[in-house]
PDB file of C-alpha atoms in Angstrom:
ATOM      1  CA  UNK A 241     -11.974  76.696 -17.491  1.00 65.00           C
ATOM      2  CA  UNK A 242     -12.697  79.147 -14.639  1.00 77.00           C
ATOM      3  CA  UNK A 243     -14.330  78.668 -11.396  1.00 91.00           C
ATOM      4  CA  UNK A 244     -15.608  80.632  -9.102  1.00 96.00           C
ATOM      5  CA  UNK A 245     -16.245  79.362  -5.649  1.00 97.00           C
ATOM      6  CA  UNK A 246     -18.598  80.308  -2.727  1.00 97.00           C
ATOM      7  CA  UNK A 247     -17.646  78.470   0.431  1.00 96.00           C
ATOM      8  CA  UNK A 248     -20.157  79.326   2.621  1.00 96.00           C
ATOM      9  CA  UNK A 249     -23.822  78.554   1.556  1.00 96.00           C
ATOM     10  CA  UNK A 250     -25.917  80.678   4.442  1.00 97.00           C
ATOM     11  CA  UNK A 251     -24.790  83.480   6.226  1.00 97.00           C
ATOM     12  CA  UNK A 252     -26.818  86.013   8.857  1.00 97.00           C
ATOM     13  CA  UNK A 253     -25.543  89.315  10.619  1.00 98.00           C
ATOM     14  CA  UNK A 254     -27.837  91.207  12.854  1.00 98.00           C
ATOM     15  CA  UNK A 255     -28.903  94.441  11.531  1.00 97.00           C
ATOM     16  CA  UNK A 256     -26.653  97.284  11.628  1.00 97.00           C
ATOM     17  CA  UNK A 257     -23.535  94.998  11.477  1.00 98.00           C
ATOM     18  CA  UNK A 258     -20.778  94.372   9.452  1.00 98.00           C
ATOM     19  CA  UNK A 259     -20.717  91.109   7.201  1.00 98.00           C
ATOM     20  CA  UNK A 260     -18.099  89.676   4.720  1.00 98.00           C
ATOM     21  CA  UNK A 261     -18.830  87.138   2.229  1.00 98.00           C
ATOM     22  CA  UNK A 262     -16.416  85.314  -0.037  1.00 98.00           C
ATOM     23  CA  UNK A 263     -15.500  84.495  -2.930  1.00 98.00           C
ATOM     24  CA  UNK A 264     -12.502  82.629  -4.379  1.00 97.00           C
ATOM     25  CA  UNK A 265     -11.854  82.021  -8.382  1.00 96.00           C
ATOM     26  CA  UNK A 266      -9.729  80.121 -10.645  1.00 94.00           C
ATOM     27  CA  UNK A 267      -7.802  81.798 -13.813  1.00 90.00           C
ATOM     28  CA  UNK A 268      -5.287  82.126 -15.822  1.00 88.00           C
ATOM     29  CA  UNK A 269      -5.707  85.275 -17.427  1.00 86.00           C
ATOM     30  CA  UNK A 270      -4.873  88.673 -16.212  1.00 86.00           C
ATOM     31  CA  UNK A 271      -7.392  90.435 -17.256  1.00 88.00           C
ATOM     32  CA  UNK A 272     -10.956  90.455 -15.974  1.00 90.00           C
ATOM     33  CA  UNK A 273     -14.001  91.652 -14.360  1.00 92.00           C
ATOM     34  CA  UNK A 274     -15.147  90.558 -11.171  1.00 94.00           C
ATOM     35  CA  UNK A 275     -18.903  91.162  -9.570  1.00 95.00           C
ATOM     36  CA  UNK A 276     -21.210  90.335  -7.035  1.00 97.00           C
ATOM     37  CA  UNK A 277     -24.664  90.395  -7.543  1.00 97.00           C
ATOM     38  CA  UNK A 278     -27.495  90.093  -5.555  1.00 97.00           C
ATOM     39  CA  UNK A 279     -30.934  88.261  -5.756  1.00 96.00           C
ATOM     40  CA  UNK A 280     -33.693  88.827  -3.251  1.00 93.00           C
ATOM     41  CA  UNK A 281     -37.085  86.587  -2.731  1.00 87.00           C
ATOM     42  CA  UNK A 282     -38.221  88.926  -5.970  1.00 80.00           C
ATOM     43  CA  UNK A 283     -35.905  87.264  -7.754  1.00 84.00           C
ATOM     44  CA  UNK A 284     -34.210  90.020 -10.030  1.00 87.00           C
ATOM     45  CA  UNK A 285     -30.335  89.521  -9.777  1.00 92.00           C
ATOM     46  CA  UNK A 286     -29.325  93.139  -8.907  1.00 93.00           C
ATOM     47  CA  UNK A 287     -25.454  94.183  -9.768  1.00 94.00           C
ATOM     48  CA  UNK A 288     -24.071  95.180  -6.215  1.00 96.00           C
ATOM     49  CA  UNK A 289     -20.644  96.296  -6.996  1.00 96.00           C
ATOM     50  CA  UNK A 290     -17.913  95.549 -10.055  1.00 94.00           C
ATOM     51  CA  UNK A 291     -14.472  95.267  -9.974  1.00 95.00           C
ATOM     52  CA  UNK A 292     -11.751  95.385 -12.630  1.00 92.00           C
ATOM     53  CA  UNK A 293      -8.986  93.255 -12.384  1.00 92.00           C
ATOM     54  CA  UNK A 294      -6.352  95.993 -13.685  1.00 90.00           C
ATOM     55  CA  UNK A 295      -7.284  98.509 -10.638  1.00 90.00           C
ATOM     56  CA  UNK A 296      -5.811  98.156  -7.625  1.00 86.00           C
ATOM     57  CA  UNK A 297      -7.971 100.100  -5.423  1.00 92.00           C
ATOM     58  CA  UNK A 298     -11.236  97.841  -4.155  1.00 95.00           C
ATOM     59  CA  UNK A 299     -14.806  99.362  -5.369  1.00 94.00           C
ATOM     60  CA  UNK A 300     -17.054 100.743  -2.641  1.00 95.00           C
ATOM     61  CA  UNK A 301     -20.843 101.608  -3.268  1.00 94.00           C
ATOM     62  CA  UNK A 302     -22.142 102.989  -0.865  1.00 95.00           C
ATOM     63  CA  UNK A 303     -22.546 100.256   2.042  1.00 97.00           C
ATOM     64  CA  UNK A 304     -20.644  97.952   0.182  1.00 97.00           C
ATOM     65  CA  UNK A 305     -17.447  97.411  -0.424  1.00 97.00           C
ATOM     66  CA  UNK A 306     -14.759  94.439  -1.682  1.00 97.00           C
ATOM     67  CA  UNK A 307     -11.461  93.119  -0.944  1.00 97.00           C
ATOM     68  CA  UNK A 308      -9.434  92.302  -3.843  1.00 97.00           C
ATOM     69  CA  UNK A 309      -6.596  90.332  -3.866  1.00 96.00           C
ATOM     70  CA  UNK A 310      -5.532  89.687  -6.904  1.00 95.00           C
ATOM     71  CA  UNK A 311      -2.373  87.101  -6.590  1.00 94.00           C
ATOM     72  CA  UNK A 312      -4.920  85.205  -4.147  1.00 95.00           C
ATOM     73  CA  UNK A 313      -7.664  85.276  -6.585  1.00 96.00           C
ATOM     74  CA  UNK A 314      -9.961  86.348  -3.462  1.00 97.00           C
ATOM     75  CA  UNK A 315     -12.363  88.644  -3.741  1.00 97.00           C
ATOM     76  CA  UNK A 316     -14.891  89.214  -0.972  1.00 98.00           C
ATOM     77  CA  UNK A 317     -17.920  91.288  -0.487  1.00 98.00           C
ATOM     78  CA  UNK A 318     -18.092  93.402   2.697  1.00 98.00           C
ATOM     79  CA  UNK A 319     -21.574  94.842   3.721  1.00 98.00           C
ATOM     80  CA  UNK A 320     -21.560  97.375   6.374  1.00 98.00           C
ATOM     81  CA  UNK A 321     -24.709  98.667   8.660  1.00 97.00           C
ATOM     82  CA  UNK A 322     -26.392  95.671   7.613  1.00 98.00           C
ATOM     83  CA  UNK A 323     -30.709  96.390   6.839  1.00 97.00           C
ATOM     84  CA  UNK A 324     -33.077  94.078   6.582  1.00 96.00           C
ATOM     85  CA  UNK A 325     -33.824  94.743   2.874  1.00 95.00           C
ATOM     86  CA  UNK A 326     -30.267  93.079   2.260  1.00 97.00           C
ATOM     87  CA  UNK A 327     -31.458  89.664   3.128  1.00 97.00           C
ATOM     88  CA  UNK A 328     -30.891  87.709  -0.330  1.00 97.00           C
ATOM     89  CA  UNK A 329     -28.925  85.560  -2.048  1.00 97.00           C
ATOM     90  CA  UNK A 330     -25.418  86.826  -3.543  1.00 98.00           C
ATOM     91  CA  UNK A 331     -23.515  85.864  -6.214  1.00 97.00           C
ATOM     92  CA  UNK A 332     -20.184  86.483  -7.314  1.00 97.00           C
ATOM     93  CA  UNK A 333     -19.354  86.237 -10.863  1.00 95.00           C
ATOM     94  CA  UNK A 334     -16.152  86.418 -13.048  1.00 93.00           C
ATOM     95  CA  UNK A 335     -15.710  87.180 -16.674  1.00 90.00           C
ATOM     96  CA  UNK A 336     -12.369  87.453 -18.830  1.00 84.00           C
ATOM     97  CA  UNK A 337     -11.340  90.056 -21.347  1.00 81.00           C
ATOM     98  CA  UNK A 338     -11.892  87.704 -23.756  1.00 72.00           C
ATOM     99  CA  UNK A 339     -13.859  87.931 -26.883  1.00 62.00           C
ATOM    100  CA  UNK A 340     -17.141  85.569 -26.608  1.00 63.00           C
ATOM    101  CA  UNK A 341     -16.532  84.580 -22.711  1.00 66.00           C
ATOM    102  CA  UNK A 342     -19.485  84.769 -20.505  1.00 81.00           C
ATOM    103  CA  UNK A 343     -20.108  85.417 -16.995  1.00 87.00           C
ATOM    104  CA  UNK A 344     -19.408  82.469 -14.601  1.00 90.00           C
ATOM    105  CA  UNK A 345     -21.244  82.540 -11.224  1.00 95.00           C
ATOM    106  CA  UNK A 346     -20.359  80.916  -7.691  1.00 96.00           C
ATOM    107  CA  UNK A 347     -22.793  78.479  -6.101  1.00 96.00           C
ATOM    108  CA  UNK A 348     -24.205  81.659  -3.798  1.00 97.00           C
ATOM    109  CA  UNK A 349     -24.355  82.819  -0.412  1.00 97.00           C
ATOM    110  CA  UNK A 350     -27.538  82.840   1.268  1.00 97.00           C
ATOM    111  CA  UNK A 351     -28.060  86.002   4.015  1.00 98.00           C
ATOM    112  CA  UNK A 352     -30.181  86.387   6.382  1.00 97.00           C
ATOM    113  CA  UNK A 353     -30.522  89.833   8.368  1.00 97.00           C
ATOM    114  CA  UNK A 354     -32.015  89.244  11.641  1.00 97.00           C
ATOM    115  CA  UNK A 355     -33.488  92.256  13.434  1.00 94.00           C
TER     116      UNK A 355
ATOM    117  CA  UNK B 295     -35.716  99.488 -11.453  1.00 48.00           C
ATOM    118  CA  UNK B 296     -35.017  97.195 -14.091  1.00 54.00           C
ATOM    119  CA  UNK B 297     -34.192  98.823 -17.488  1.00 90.00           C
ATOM    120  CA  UNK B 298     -34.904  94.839 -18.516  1.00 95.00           C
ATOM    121  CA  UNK B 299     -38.510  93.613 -18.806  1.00 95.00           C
ATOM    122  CA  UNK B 300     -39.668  90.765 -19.216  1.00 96.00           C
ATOM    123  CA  UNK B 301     -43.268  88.834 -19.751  1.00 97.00           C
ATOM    124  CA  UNK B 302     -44.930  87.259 -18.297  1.00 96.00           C
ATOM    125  CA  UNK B 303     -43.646  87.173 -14.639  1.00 95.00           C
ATOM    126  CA  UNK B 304     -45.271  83.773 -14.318  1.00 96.00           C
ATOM    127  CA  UNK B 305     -46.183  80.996 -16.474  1.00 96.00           C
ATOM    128  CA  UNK B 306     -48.569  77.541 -16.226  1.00 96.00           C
ATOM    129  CA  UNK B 307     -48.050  75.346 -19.272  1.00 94.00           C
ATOM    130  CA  UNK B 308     -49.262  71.718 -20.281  1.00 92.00           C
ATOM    131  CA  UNK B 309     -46.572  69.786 -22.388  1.00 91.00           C
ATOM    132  CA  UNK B 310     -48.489  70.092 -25.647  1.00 90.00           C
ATOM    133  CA  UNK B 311     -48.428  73.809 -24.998  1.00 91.00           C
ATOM    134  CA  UNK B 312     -47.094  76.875 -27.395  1.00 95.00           C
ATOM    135  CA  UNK B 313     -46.266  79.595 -25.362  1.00 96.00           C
ATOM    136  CA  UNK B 314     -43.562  82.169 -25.417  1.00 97.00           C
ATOM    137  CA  UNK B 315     -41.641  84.281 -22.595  1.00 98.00           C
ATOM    138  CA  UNK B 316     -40.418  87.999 -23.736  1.00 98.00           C
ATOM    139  CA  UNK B 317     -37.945  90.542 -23.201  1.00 98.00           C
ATOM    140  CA  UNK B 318     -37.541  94.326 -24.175  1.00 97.00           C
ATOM    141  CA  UNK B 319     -34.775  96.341 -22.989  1.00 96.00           C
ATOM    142  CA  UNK B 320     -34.247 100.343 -23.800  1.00 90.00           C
ATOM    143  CA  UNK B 321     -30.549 100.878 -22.788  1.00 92.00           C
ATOM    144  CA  UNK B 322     -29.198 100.450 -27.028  1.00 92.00           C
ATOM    145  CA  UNK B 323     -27.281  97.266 -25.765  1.00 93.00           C
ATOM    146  CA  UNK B 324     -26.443  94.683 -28.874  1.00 92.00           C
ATOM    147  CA  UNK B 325     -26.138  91.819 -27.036  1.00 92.00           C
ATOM    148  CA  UNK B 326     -28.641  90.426 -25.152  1.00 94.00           C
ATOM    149  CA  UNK B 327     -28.769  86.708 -23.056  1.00 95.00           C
ATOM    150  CA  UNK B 328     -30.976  83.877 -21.611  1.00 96.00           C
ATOM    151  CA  UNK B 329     -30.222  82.126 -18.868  1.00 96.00           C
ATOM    152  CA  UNK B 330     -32.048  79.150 -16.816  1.00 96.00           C
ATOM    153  CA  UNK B 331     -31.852  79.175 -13.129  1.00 96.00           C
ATOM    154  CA  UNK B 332     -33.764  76.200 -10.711  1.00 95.00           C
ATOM    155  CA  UNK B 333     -34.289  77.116  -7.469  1.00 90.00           C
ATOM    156  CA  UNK B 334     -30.759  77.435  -5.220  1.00 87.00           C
ATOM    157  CA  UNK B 335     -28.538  77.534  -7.765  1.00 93.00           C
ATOM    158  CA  UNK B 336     -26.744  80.008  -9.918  1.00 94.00           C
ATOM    159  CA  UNK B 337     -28.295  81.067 -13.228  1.00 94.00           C
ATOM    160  CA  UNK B 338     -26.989  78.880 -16.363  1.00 93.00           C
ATOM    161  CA  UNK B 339     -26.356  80.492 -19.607  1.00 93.00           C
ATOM    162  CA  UNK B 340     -28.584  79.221 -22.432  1.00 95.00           C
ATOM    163  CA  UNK B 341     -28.380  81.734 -25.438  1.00 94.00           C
ATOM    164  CA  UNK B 342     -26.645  84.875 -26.304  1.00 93.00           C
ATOM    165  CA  UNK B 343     -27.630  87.213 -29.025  1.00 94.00           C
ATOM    166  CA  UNK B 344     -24.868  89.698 -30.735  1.00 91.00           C
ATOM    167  CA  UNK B 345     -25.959  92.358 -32.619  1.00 92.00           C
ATOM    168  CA  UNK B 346     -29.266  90.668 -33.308  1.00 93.00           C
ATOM    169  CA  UNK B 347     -27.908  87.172 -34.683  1.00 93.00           C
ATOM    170  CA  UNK B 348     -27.455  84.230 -32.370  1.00 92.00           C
ATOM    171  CA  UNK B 349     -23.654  83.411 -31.512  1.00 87.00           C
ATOM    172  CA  UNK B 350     -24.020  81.205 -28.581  1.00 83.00           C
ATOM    173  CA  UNK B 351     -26.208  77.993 -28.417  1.00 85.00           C
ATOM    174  CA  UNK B 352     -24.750  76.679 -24.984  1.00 84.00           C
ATOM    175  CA  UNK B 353     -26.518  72.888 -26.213  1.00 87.00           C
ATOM    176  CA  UNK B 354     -30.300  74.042 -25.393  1.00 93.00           C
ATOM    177  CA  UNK B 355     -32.610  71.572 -26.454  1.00 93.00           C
ATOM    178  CA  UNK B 356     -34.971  72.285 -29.458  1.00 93.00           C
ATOM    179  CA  UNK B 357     -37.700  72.662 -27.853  1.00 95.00           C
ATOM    180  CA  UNK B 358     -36.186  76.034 -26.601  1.00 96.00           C
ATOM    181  CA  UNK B 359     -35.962  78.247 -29.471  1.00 96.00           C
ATOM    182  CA  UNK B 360     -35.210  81.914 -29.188  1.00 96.00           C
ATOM    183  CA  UNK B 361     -35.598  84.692 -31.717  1.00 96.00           C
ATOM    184  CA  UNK B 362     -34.592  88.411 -31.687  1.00 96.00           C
ATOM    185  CA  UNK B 363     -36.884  90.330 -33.594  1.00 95.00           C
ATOM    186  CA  UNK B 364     -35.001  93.667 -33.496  1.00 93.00           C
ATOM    187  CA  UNK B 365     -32.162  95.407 -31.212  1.00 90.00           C
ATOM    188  CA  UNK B 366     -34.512  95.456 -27.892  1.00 95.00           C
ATOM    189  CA  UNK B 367     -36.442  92.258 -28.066  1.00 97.00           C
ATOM    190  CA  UNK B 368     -35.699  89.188 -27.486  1.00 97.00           C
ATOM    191  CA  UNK B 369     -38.082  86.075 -27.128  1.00 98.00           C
ATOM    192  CA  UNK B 370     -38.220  82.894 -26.034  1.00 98.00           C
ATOM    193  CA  UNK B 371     -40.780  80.051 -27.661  1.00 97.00           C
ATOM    194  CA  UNK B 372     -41.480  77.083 -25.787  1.00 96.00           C
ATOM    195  CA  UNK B 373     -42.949  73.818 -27.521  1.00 94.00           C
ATOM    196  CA  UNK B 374     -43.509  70.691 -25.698  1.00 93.00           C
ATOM    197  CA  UNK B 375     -41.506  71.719 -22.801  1.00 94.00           C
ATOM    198  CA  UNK B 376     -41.189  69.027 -20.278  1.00 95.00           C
ATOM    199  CA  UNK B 377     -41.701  69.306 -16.737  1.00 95.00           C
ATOM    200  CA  UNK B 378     -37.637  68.871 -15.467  1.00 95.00           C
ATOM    201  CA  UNK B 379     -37.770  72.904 -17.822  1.00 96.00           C
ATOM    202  CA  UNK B 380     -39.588  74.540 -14.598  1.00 97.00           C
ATOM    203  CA  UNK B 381     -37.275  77.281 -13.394  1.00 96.00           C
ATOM    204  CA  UNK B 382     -37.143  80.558 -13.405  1.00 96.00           C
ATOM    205  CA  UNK B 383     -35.961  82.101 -16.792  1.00 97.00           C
ATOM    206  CA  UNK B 384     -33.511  85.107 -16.981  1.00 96.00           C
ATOM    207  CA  UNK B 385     -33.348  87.877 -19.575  1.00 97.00           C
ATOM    208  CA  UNK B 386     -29.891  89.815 -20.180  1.00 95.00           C
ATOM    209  CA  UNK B 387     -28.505  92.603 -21.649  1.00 94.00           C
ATOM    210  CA  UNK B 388     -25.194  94.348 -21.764  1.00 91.00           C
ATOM    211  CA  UNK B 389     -23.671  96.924 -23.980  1.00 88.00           C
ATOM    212  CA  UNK B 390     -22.071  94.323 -26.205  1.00 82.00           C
ATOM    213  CA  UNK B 391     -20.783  90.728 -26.325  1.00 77.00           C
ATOM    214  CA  UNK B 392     -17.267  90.844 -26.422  1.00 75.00           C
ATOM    215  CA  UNK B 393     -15.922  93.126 -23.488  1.00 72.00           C
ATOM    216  CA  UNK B 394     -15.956  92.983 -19.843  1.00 70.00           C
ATOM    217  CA  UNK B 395     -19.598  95.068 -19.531  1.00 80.00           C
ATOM    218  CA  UNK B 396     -21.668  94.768 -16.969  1.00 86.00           C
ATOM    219  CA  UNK B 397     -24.719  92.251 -17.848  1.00 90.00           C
ATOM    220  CA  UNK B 398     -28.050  93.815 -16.685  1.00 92.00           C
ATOM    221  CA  UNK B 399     -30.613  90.856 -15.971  1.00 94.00           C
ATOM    222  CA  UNK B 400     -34.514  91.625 -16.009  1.00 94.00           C
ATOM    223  CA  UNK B 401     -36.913  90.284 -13.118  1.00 92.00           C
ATOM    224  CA  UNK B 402     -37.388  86.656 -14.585  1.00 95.00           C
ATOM    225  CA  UNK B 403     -40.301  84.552 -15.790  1.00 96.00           C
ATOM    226  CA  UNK B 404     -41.302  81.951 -13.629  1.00 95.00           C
ATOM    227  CA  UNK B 405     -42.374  78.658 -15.657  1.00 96.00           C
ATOM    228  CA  UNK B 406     -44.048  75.740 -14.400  1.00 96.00           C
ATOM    229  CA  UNK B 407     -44.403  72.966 -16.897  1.00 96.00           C
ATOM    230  CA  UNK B 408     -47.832  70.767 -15.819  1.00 94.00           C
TER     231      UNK B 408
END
């Protein structure tokens, strides 16, 4: 079974700085999609950013961008020029190439952007 | 904004209560999901729909059924819920069941079971 794993429960930054969250997972397979999604006080879980295991070069969107490492099976979220509308919780997720598997989640980060 | 909606946003129900949560989504995705998520923790797969038939019962209770009336709705009916099933409650969709797609979730119900 996978895992995904989200070692630190709380985070803050101040705003306009750099922050990395992360995010470790457990697999055998070689092929799958990685994401992080994010869930303010609203509650919607928001897709941030997606990664596919196959490419090499790390997604960016915009102020946010990961670190993949593949043979580590590491894969944190970096959020630059931090605002205070970023303050939510964040969850990375994993799912396989495989017919019927599912998302799994990490426990989640919480962030807090103080001004 | 969320190409998933879902109603109500929030939800007061007595045990003996009938009520049920809905979902609509407009993107053409054929499979759509519920999850479950309590307060802190990640969301928790309950159902997923495939091309309008159910293919994944992750060991929901009964008093949790779901139904998909057509390609972009999906419900939720509640029946003598108990009051451990407060939590927010998660609609899904992605462009099918079977691939790596990106699941789109709506904003959530909130239910409180009195």
């Amino acid at each position: 079974a996978q895992t995904v794993t989200q070692s630190q429960p709380e985070m803050s930054v101040q705003e306009a700085e750099t922050v990395t969250l992360s995010c470790t997972y457990d697999t055998s397979e070689s092929d799958y999609y990685l994401f992080w999604y994010k869930q303010p006080p609203s509650r919607q879980m928001i897709l941030v950013i997606r990664q596919e295991a196959y490419k090499q070069q790390n997604a960016t969107e915009n102020r946010f961008s990961v670190n993949f490492q593949k043979a580590a099976k590491s894969f944190s979220l970096k959020i630059s020029d931090s605002q205070l509308g970023d303050a939510a919780m964040y969850f990375c997720a994993y799912r396989p190439y495989l017919v019927g598997n599912m998302l799994t989640f990490g426990g989640g980060t919480r962030l807090m952007v103080k001004p | 904004d969320t190409e998933v909606t879902q109603t109500p946003k929030h939800l007061v129900m007595g045990m003996t209560n009938k009520k049920s949560l809905k979902c609509e989504q407009h993107m053409g995705h054929r499979a759509m999901y519920w999850y479950k998520q309590k307060a802190k923790k990640p969301p928790e797969l309950m159902f997923v729909y495939s091309y309008e038939k159910l293919s994944i019962n992750e060991s929901v209770p009964s008093r949790f059924s779901p139904e998909c009336p057509n390609s972009s709705l999906l419900n939720l009916h509640l029946h003598a819920l108990q009051p451990e099933d407060s939590a927010l409650y998660l609609c899904a969709s992605s462009q099918d069941r079977d691939t790596g797609n990106t699941i789109y979730f709506g904003e959530g119900s909130w239910l409180t079971v009195v």
